C-alpha cells in the first residue's frame, strides 16, 4: 500500500509519522515515531497505529550527531525493517515568509528561497530545512512538500499584517505573520463537521500547548493572530514570555550586557511558565504545585488568554464560538474552566461535568457562546496537503512566482 512520510524536525529531535493512502484518498496513520536526544542521548522510539510499541533503541552519540544522521537512521529503519517506502514526504516548515500562502513541492530552488527566512525563525527554520536537504541529496526523485505554519495566516488584511514601523522593514519581511497555522487550518476544516453553522461565523481558537497562541477565524479564514513576526509574541508559553515591552529587551542589552544571542536564548528558553514559576514549563507540574510562583504563572497564563481573547473578539467584532486545542487546551479541565470564567463577560459559561469529561461541547445550555474542545492534528494536515499536491496538478500561485 502507498504511504506518505510526515517529518517534523526540531533542534534536538525529529518526529515522524507514516500514513497509508486508503480508498478514495483517505489517510490512515500507520505509525508514529521520533528520534530525540540528537547529539546527546539519541533514542529511537516508535509505535503503531493502535499505540503498540514498535521500537525503543538507544544509540551512541557519535552515531547520531545531527539531524541528517537521525533522518538516515529513521529512514533505514522504515525501509529495511518495516519495508516502508513512502511515495512522498511532507515537512513542517515554520516560516514561509510573505510569499508562500500554501504548501509547495520543494526542489533546490525552493530550499534556497526558504533559507532566506532562517533569520526570521533562527531556532526552527534551519532544523526544518535540514531533513529536506538530506532527502534531496539521497533520494532526489522522492517528491517532498513543505507545509508552512505561517501560510494559513496570509489572509490577514494589510492593517493586521503591519507593525507601525517604516515601510522598508515591512518590505524586507518584518511583518506580523502568525504561527500554528497548520493547527488552525485543521480546526477550520474540522469545525464544519462539528458545528456547520458556527463554522461560518466568528470563532476564537486557543492553541494552548508548549507553544501557545490564539487565532481569530471569520468564516474559517484567519483574520488575526496573537503571534507576530516570530513565535515569541502573544500569549505566555512554556518557556517564552509572550507579549513583552521591547524596552525590556533594550534593558537586557544595555543594563545586563546581554548579547543578541543571549537575549534570543533567554526569550526562547528561560521565560514563560518556566521563568515565572521557577519550577517547570509543564502545566501538569504547575497544577499540582502549591508554590506561590507556580500559582502566579498559571494566573498570568489565564489572565493573558482573557486579555487576548478580548482583542481577538474586537478584531472579529463579536464572537460566536470558542475552541480549545493542543496539549493544555485538550487535557486541562482546570485551565479551561479558569479561561471560561475570564470570558464570562462575553456570555461564556461551562458545563463543569462535560468539561471534566473533556467532551466535545463543554459549554452549558445557558452559555451565550458555545465552547468546544477540538483535538488538533497538524501531522494529518501535512499528510493531506502532501497527498493533494501529488494528485493535483500544481496550481500556479502568483505570489510564489513573485518569490522566485
Ligand atoms: P507541543 O506540541 O507544542 O510540544 P503539546 O500541544 O503537546 O505541545 O502540549 C504540551 C503541553 O501540554 C505540556 O507541556 C503540558 O504542559 C500540557 N499538558 C499535557 N497534558 C496535560 C494535562 N493533562 N493537564 C495539563 N497540562 C497538560
GROMACS .gro file of C-alpha atoms and ligand atoms in nm:
model
  431
    1UNK     CA    1   0.000   0.000   0.000
    2UNK     CA    2   0.126   0.352  -0.081
    3UNK     CA    3   0.237   0.560   0.214
    4UNK     CA    4   0.330   0.919   0.298
    5UNK     CA    5   0.602   1.013   0.545
    6UNK     CA    6   0.545   1.326   0.756
    7UNK     CA    7   0.851   1.486   0.917
    8UNK     CA    8   0.856   1.747   1.194
    9UNK     CA    9   1.217   1.831   1.276
   10UNK     CA   10   1.332   2.043   1.571
   11UNK     CA   11   1.669   2.131   1.721
   12UNK     CA   12   1.729   1.802   1.904
   13UNK     CA   13   1.456   1.573   1.777
   14UNK     CA   14   1.286   1.458   1.463
   15UNK     CA   15   0.928   1.333   1.483
   16UNK     CA   16   0.782   1.130   1.201
   17UNK     CA   17   0.458   0.960   1.103
   18UNK     CA   18   0.361   0.719   0.830
   19UNK     CA   19   0.015   0.743   0.674
   20UNK     CA   20  -0.122   0.480   0.441
   21UNK     CA   21  -0.331   0.602   0.148
   22UNK     CA   22  -0.656   0.408   0.159
   23UNK     CA   23  -0.958   0.406  -0.069
   24UNK     CA   24  -1.060   0.742  -0.215
   25UNK     CA   25  -0.751   0.912  -0.081
   26UNK     CA   26  -0.838   0.858   0.287
   27UNK     CA   27  -0.529   0.867   0.507
   28UNK     CA   28  -0.475   0.631   0.800
   29UNK     CA   29  -0.195   0.675   1.050
   30UNK     CA   30   0.013   0.360   1.037
   31UNK     CA   31   0.287   0.453   1.282
   32UNK     CA   32   0.446   0.741   1.466
   33UNK     CA   33   0.795   0.774   1.599
   34UNK     CA   34   1.073   1.007   1.690
   35UNK     CA   35   1.443   1.024   1.741
   36UNK     CA   36   1.517   1.256   2.029
   37UNK     CA   37   1.833   1.342   2.222
   38UNK     CA   38   2.019   1.406   1.894
   39UNK     CA   39   2.379   1.492   1.981
   40UNK     CA   40   2.327   1.400   2.349
   41UNK     CA   41   2.137   1.074   2.420
   42UNK     CA   42   1.992   0.963   2.088
   43UNK     CA   43   1.694   0.734   2.112
   44UNK     CA   44   1.452   0.599   1.851
   45UNK     CA   45   1.100   0.531   1.974
   46UNK     CA   46   0.804   0.432   1.763
   47UNK     CA   47   0.457   0.287   1.799
   48UNK     CA   48   0.196   0.151   1.559
   49UNK     CA   49  -0.148   0.285   1.469
   50UNK     CA   50  -0.302   0.135   1.785
   51UNK     CA   51  -0.021   0.264   2.008
   52UNK     CA   52   0.150  -0.078   2.005
   53UNK     CA   53   0.527  -0.039   2.069
   54UNK     CA   54   0.744  -0.096   1.760
   55UNK     CA   55   1.089   0.028   1.865
   56UNK     CA   56   1.278   0.172   2.160
   57UNK     CA   57   1.651   0.186   2.093
   58UNK     CA   58   1.935   0.395   2.228
   59UNK     CA   59   2.230   0.494   2.007
   60UNK     CA   60   2.580   0.620   2.087
   61UNK     CA   61   2.618   1.000   2.045
   62UNK     CA   62   2.858   0.971   1.754
   63UNK     CA   63   2.609   0.752   1.560
   64UNK     CA   64   2.350   1.035   1.567
   65UNK     CA   65   2.537   1.366   1.597
   66UNK     CA   66   2.290   1.572   1.390
   67UNK     CA   67   1.956   1.581   1.209
   68UNK     CA   68   2.074   1.430   0.876
   69UNK     CA   69   2.215   1.126   1.060
   70UNK     CA   70   1.888   1.093   1.255
   71UNK     CA   71   1.696   1.103   0.926
   72UNK     CA   72   1.922   0.830   0.786
   73UNK     CA   73   1.863   0.606   1.087
   74UNK     CA   74   1.486   0.659   1.084
   75UNK     CA   75   1.477   0.609   0.706
   76UNK     CA   76   1.684   0.290   0.718
   77UNK     CA   77   1.465   0.153   0.999
   78UNK     CA   78   1.148   0.222   0.798
   79UNK     CA   79   1.289   0.076   0.473
   80UNK     CA   80   1.497  -0.217   0.591
   81UNK     CA   81   1.299  -0.342   0.890
   82UNK     CA   82   0.941  -0.240   0.811
   83UNK     CA   83   0.968  -0.242   0.429
   84UNK     CA   84   0.802   0.101   0.416
   85UNK     CA   85   0.891   0.301   0.105
   86UNK     CA   86   0.693   0.627   0.114
   87UNK     CA   87   0.588   0.776  -0.218
   88UNK     CA   88   0.627   1.131  -0.084
   89UNK     CA   89   0.740   1.326   0.223
   90UNK     CA   90   0.558   1.618   0.385
   91UNK     CA   91   0.754   1.852   0.611
   92UNK     CA   92   0.652   2.102   0.870
   93UNK     CA   93   0.838   2.425   0.794
   94UNK     CA   94   0.775   2.704   1.038
   95UNK     CA   95   0.830   3.001   0.807
   96UNK     CA   96   0.704   3.054   0.456
   97UNK     CA   97   0.778   3.428   0.467
   98UNK     CA   98   0.548   3.680   0.299
   99UNK     CA   99   0.512   3.485  -0.026
  100UNK     CA  100   0.407   3.129   0.044
  101UNK     CA  101   0.038   3.120   0.128
  102UNK     CA  102   0.005   2.743   0.073
  103UNK     CA  103   0.218   2.427   0.076
  104UNK     CA  104   0.462   2.380  -0.208
  105UNK     CA  105   0.657   2.095  -0.363
  106UNK     CA  106   1.024   2.156  -0.290
  107UNK     CA  107   1.332   2.146  -0.508
  108UNK     CA  108   1.675   2.301  -0.460
  109UNK     CA  109   1.546   2.643  -0.570
  110UNK     CA  110   1.267   2.641  -0.311
  111UNK     CA  111   1.510   2.537  -0.038
  112UNK     CA  112   1.733   2.831  -0.129
  113UNK     CA  113   1.433   3.068  -0.105
  114UNK     CA  114   1.330   2.919   0.230
  115UNK     CA  115   1.683   2.968   0.362
  116UNK     CA  116   1.617   3.344   0.338
  117UNK     CA  117   1.372   3.305   0.628
  118UNK     CA  118   1.627   3.148   0.865
  119UNK     CA  119   1.687   3.495   1.007
  120UNK     CA  120   1.312   3.521   1.081
  121UNK     CA  121   1.297   3.187   1.268
  122UNK     CA  122   1.654   3.103   1.365
  123UNK     CA  123   1.564   2.833   1.615
  124UNK     CA  124   1.327   2.644   1.387
  125UNK     CA  125   1.383   2.708   1.015
  126UNK     CA  126   1.736   2.559   0.988
  127UNK     CA  127   1.619   2.236   1.154
  128UNK     CA  128   1.308   2.218   0.935
  129UNK     CA  129   1.521   2.252   0.621
  130UNK     CA  130   1.795   2.003   0.718
  131UNK     CA  131   1.589   1.686   0.651
  132UNK     CA  132   1.460   1.832   0.322
  133UNK     CA  133   1.817   1.885   0.205
  134UNK     CA  134   1.927   1.542   0.314
  135UNK     CA  135   1.636   1.370   0.135
  136UNK     CA  136   1.700   1.583  -0.178
  137UNK     CA  137   2.062   1.463  -0.172
  138UNK     CA  138   1.990   1.095  -0.109
  139UNK     CA  139   1.654   1.045  -0.284
  140UNK     CA  140   1.632   1.322  -0.546
  141UNK     CA  141   1.329   1.164  -0.717
  142UNK     CA  142   1.118   1.141  -0.400
  143UNK     CA  143   0.859   1.424  -0.401
  144UNK     CA  144   0.879   1.648  -0.094
  145UNK     CA  145   0.624   1.906   0.018
  146UNK     CA  146   0.686   2.195   0.259
  147UNK     CA  147   0.386   2.295   0.474
  148UNK     CA  148   0.420   2.629   0.649
  149UNK     CA  149   0.298   2.742   0.990
  150UNK     CA  150   0.261   3.093   0.853
  151UNK     CA  151   0.065   3.010   0.534
  152UNK     CA  152  -0.284   2.993   0.686
  153UNK     CA  153  -0.247   3.348   0.818
  154UNK     CA  154  -0.158   3.505   0.483
  155UNK     CA  155  -0.526   3.600   0.454
  156UNK     CA  156  -0.473   3.882   0.709
  157UNK     CA  157  -0.556   4.235   0.597
  158UNK     CA  158  -0.273   4.483   0.542
  159UNK     CA  159  -0.356   4.657   0.867
  160UNK     CA  160  -0.324   4.330   1.061
  161UNK     CA  161  -0.004   4.239   0.876
  162UNK     CA  162   0.185   4.559   0.965
  163UNK     CA  163   0.382   4.699   1.253
  164UNK     CA  164   0.396   5.076   1.294
  165UNK     CA  165   0.749   5.094   1.156
  166UNK     CA  166   0.889   5.240   0.834
  167UNK     CA  167   0.778   5.060   0.517
  168UNK     CA  168   1.125   4.947   0.413
  169UNK     CA  169   1.132   4.699   0.700
  170UNK     CA  170   0.788   4.565   0.610
  171UNK     CA  171   0.905   4.520   0.250
  172UNK     CA  172   1.203   4.315   0.366
  173UNK     CA  173   0.975   4.089   0.571
  174UNK     CA  174   0.931   4.245   0.915
  175UNK     CA  175   0.559   4.171   0.944
  176UNK     CA  176   0.302   4.014   1.172
  177UNK     CA  177   0.291   3.659   1.031
  178UNK     CA  178   0.123   3.443   1.293
  179UNK     CA  179   0.211   3.076   1.353
  180UNK     CA  180   0.047   2.741   1.444
  181UNK     CA  181  -0.124   2.778   1.106
  182UNK     CA  182  -0.140   2.403   1.037
  183UNK     CA  183  -0.323   2.353   1.365
  184UNK     CA  184  -0.570   2.634   1.291
  185UNK     CA  185  -0.623   2.508   0.939
  186UNK     CA  186  -0.704   2.163   1.076
  187UNK     CA  187  -0.956   2.315   1.322
  188UNK     CA  188  -1.108   2.533   1.047
  189UNK     CA  189  -1.155   2.218   0.833
  190UNK     CA  190  -1.294   2.011   1.119
  191UNK     CA  191  -1.536   2.267   1.264
  192UNK     CA  192  -1.788   2.246   0.976
  193UNK     CA  193  -1.832   1.873   1.057
  194UNK     CA  194  -1.895   1.951   1.426
  195UNK     CA  195  -2.094   2.273   1.406
  196UNK     CA  196  -2.167   2.365   1.042
  197UNK     CA  197  -2.347   2.693   1.113
  198UNK     CA  198  -2.095   2.819   1.365
  199UNK     CA  199  -1.801   2.732   1.140
  200UNK     CA  200  -1.923   3.009   0.907
  201UNK     CA  201  -1.923   3.267   1.188
  202UNK     CA  202  -1.671   3.435   1.424
  203UNK     CA  203  -1.460   3.187   1.620
  204UNK     CA  204  -1.159   3.221   1.850
  205UNK     CA  205  -0.932   2.915   1.859
  206UNK     CA  206  -0.691   2.883   2.152
  207UNK     CA  207  -0.396   2.655   2.068
  208UNK     CA  208  -0.254   2.600   2.417
  209UNK     CA  209   0.048   2.369   2.411
  210UNK     CA  210   0.418   2.419   2.489
  211UNK     CA  211   0.385   2.695   2.233
  212UNK     CA  212   0.059   2.887   2.269
  213UNK     CA  213  -0.132   3.128   2.052
  214UNK     CA  214  -0.487   3.223   1.958
  215UNK     CA  215  -0.639   3.282   1.618
  216UNK     CA  216  -0.949   3.476   1.512
  217UNK     CA  217  -1.138   3.284   1.243
  218UNK     CA  218  -1.403   3.458   1.037
  219UNK     CA  219  -1.590   3.210   0.818
  220UNK     CA  220  -1.298   2.968   0.856
  221UNK     CA  221  -1.033   3.220   0.746
  222UNK     CA  222  -0.769   3.360   0.978
  223UNK     CA  223  -0.808   3.735   1.022
  224UNK     CA  224  -0.586   3.789   1.327
  225UNK     CA  225  -0.336   3.603   1.546
  226UNK     CA  226  -0.174   3.672   1.881
  227UNK     CA  227   0.165   3.583   1.730
  228UNK     CA  228   0.351   3.820   1.502
  229UNK     CA  229   0.695   3.842   1.345
  230UNK     CA  230   0.817   3.544   1.545
  231UNK     CA  231   0.662   3.276   1.763
  232UNK     CA  232   0.763   3.481   2.070
  233UNK     CA  233   0.470   3.722   2.071
  234UNK     CA  234   0.123   3.698   2.224
  235UNK     CA  235   0.043   3.450   2.500
  236UNK     CA  236   0.294   3.333   2.760
  237UNK     CA  237   0.419   2.983   2.674
  238UNK     CA  238   0.618   2.702   2.831
  239UNK     CA  239   0.948   2.888   2.804
  240UNK     CA  240   0.862   3.203   2.601
  241UNK     CA  241   0.727   3.521   2.759
  242UNK     CA  242   0.466   3.615   2.501
  243UNK     CA  243   0.394   3.985   2.465
  244UNK     CA  244   0.669   4.190   2.625
  245UNK     CA  245   0.761   4.558   2.600
  246UNK     CA  246   1.060   4.586   2.360
  247UNK     CA  247   1.204   4.816   2.626
  248UNK     CA  248   1.273   4.505   2.834
  249UNK     CA  249   1.496   4.375   2.554
  250UNK     CA  250   1.678   4.710   2.541
  251UNK     CA  251   1.724   4.692   2.918
  252UNK     CA  252   1.873   4.341   2.895
  253UNK     CA  253   2.121   4.464   2.635
  254UNK     CA  254   2.215   4.799   2.787
  255UNK     CA  255   2.197   4.723   3.159
  256UNK     CA  256   2.270   4.349   3.171
  257UNK     CA  257   2.524   4.347   2.890
  258UNK     CA  258   2.349   4.060   2.714
  259UNK     CA  259   2.442   3.983   2.353
  260UNK     CA  260   2.178   3.926   2.084
  261UNK     CA  261   2.241   3.550   2.111
  262UNK     CA  262   2.197   3.560   2.490
  263UNK     CA  263   1.873   3.756   2.462
  264UNK     CA  264   1.745   3.513   2.200
  265UNK     CA  265   1.825   3.215   2.419
  266UNK     CA  266   1.668   3.386   2.720
  267UNK     CA  267   1.344   3.472   2.538
  268UNK     CA  268   1.302   3.128   2.378
  269UNK     CA  269   1.416   2.908   2.667
  270UNK     CA  270   1.410   3.078   3.008
  271UNK     CA  271   1.086   3.275   3.026
  272UNK     CA  272   0.713   3.191   3.017
  273UNK     CA  273   0.572   2.941   3.267
  274UNK     CA  274   0.923   2.817   3.343
  275UNK     CA  275   1.068   3.162   3.413
  276UNK     CA  276   0.773   3.288   3.612
  277UNK     CA  277   0.720   2.975   3.822
  278UNK     CA  278   1.089   2.897   3.865
  279UNK     CA  279   0.972   2.534   3.868
  280UNK     CA  280   0.873   2.396   3.530
  281UNK     CA  281   0.742   2.470   3.181
  282UNK     CA  282   0.498   2.180   3.216
  283UNK     CA  283   0.145   2.280   3.308
  284UNK     CA  284   0.084   1.942   3.476
  285UNK     CA  285   0.362   2.009   3.725
  286UNK     CA  286   0.244   2.362   3.793
  287UNK     CA  287  -0.114   2.246   3.850
  288UNK     CA  288  -0.002   2.007   4.124
  289UNK     CA  289   0.240   2.250   4.287
  290UNK     CA  290   0.133   2.462   4.584
  291UNK     CA  291   0.416   2.712   4.537
  292UNK     CA  292   0.313   3.078   4.517
  293UNK     CA  293   0.509   3.129   4.193
  294UNK     CA  294   0.350   2.826   4.025
  295UNK     CA  295   0.007   2.976   4.103
  296UNK     CA  296   0.124   3.315   3.976
  297UNK     CA  297   0.243   3.156   3.649
  298UNK     CA  298  -0.097   2.990   3.597
  299UNK     CA  299  -0.281   3.312   3.692
  300UNK     CA  300  -0.071   3.505   3.440
  301UNK     CA  301  -0.132   3.244   3.166
  302UNK     CA  302  -0.510   3.254   3.219
  303UNK     CA  303  -0.520   3.635   3.253
  304UNK     CA  304  -0.332   3.687   2.927
  305UNK     CA  305  -0.559   3.443   2.744
  306UNK     CA  306  -0.855   3.650   2.864
  307UNK     CA  307  -0.694   3.980   2.754
  308UNK     CA  308  -0.603   3.842   2.413
  309UNK     CA  309  -0.949   3.693   2.366
  310UNK     CA  310  -1.089   4.044   2.416
  311UNK     CA  311  -0.852   4.173   2.148
  312UNK     CA  312  -0.950   3.899   1.900
  313UNK     CA  313  -1.321   3.948   1.973
  314UNK     CA  314  -1.269   4.316   1.884
  315UNK     CA  315  -1.098   4.213   1.558
  316UNK     CA  316  -1.395   3.986   1.482
  317UNK     CA  317  -1.648   4.247   1.601
  318UNK     CA  318  -1.818   3.983   1.814
  319UNK     CA  319  -1.784   3.618   1.899
  320UNK     CA  320  -1.991   3.311   1.807
  321UNK     CA  321  -1.778   3.025   1.943
  322UNK     CA  322  -1.460   2.949   2.135
  323UNK     CA  323  -1.242   2.641   2.071
  324UNK     CA  324  -0.971   2.487   2.289
  325UNK     CA  325  -0.698   2.274   2.135
  326UNK     CA  326  -0.340   2.135   2.186
  327UNK     CA  327  -0.186   1.975   2.496
  328UNK     CA  328  -0.320   2.211   2.764
  329UNK     CA  329  -0.640   2.305   2.577
  330UNK     CA  330  -0.734   1.940   2.517
  331UNK     CA  331  -0.631   1.799   2.854
  332UNK     CA  332  -0.657   2.052   3.134
  333UNK     CA  333  -1.015   2.091   3.261
  334UNK     CA  334  -0.884   2.334   3.525
  335UNK     CA  335  -0.729   2.576   3.277
  336UNK     CA  336  -1.036   2.558   3.052
  337UNK     CA  337  -1.264   2.636   3.347
  338UNK     CA  338  -1.048   2.929   3.450
  339UNK     CA  339  -1.028   3.070   3.097
  340UNK     CA  340  -1.406   3.033   3.060
  341UNK     CA  341  -1.461   3.230   3.377
  342UNK     CA  342  -1.235   3.508   3.237
  343UNK     CA  343  -1.467   3.509   2.935
  344UNK     CA  344  -1.782   3.531   3.147
  345UNK     CA  345  -1.838   3.892   3.038
  346UNK     CA  346  -1.874   3.763   2.680
  347UNK     CA  347  -2.151   3.528   2.793
  348UNK     CA  348  -1.938   3.213   2.824
  349UNK     CA  349  -2.024   2.954   3.087
  350UNK     CA  350  -1.917   2.590   3.105
  351UNK     CA  351  -2.099   2.272   3.191
  352UNK     CA  352  -1.849   2.158   3.454
  353UNK     CA  353  -1.935   1.788   3.416
  354UNK     CA  354  -1.885   1.798   3.036
  355UNK     CA  355  -1.564   1.994   3.089
  356UNK     CA  356  -1.434   1.735   3.336
  357UNK     CA  357  -1.520   1.461   3.083
  358UNK     CA  358  -1.329   1.650   2.808
  359UNK     CA  359  -1.643   1.634   2.593
  360UNK     CA  360  -1.654   1.795   2.252
  361UNK     CA  361  -1.910   2.060   2.357
  362UNK     CA  362  -1.830   2.183   2.708
  363UNK     CA  363  -2.042   2.498   2.739
  364UNK     CA  364  -2.358   2.493   2.947
  365UNK     CA  365  -2.707   2.522   2.796
  366UNK     CA  366  -2.727   2.882   2.924
  367UNK     CA  367  -2.394   2.984   2.767
  368UNK     CA  368  -2.439   3.259   2.507
  369UNK     CA  369  -2.134   3.124   2.325
  370UNK     CA  370  -2.068   2.754   2.262
  371UNK     CA  371  -1.728   2.629   2.373
  372UNK     CA  372  -1.567   2.324   2.209
  373UNK     CA  373  -1.264   2.102   2.254
  374UNK     CA  374  -1.127   2.001   1.914
  375UNK     CA  375  -0.811   1.788   1.927
  376UNK     CA  376  -0.570   1.920   1.667
  377UNK     CA  377  -0.374   1.710   1.417
  378UNK     CA  378  -0.107   1.909   1.238
  379UNK     CA  379   0.063   1.596   1.101
  380UNK     CA  380  -0.257   1.476   0.933
  381UNK     CA  381  -0.292   1.824   0.779
  382UNK     CA  382   0.062   1.792   0.638
  383UNK     CA  383  -0.013   1.443   0.502
  384UNK     CA  384  -0.334   1.570   0.336
  385UNK     CA  385  -0.152   1.864   0.177
  386UNK     CA  386   0.123   1.634   0.054
  387UNK     CA  387  -0.124   1.392  -0.099
  388UNK     CA  388  -0.326   1.665  -0.265
  389UNK     CA  389  -0.016   1.827  -0.416
  390UNK     CA  390   0.085   1.487  -0.551
  391UNK     CA  391  -0.250   1.409  -0.705
  392UNK     CA  392  -0.340   1.755  -0.836
  393UNK     CA  393  -0.155   1.945  -1.100
  394UNK     CA  394   0.031   2.211  -0.906
  395UNK     CA  395  -0.164   2.537  -0.929
  396UNK     CA  396   0.041   2.839  -1.022
  397UNK     CA  397   0.046   3.077  -0.736
  398UNK     CA  398   0.114   3.436  -0.831
  399UNK     CA  399   0.284   3.504  -0.502
  400UNK     CA  400   0.509   3.201  -0.545
  401UNK     CA  401   0.601   3.321  -0.892
  402UNK     CA  402   0.697   3.652  -0.743
  403UNK     CA  403   0.900   3.470  -0.479
  404UNK     CA  404   1.125   3.311  -0.737
  405LIG     P1  405   0.382   2.087   2.166
  405LIG     O1  406   0.321   2.004   2.056
  405LIG     O2  407   0.382   2.235   2.141
  405LIG     O3  408   0.512   2.036   2.220
  405LIG     P2  409   0.155   1.999   2.319
  405LIG     O4  410   0.043   2.051   2.240
  405LIG     O5  411   0.182   1.852   2.317
  405LIG     O6  412   0.289   2.079   2.290
  405LIG     O7  413   0.135   2.044   2.469
  405LIG     C1  414   0.232   2.014   2.564
  405LIG     C2  415   0.190   2.072   2.696
  405LIG     O8  416   0.056   2.031   2.728
  405LIG     C3  417   0.278   2.016   2.807
  405LIG     O9  418   0.388   2.095   2.828
  405LIG     C4  419   0.185   2.018   2.925
  405LIG    O10  420   0.212   2.138   2.995
  405LIG     C5  421   0.045   2.027   2.869
  405LIG     N1  422  -0.038   1.914   2.909
  405LIG     C6  423  -0.048   1.791   2.853
  405LIG     N2  424  -0.137   1.714   2.922
  405LIG     C7  425  -0.184   1.791   3.022
  405LIG     C8  426  -0.277   1.771   3.128
  405LIG     N3  427  -0.340   1.655   3.144
  405LIG     N4  428  -0.300   1.873   3.213
  405LIG     C9  429  -0.236   1.991   3.198
  405LIG     N5  430  -0.149   2.017   3.102
  405LIG    C10  431  -0.122   1.919   3.013
   0.00000   0.00000   0.00000
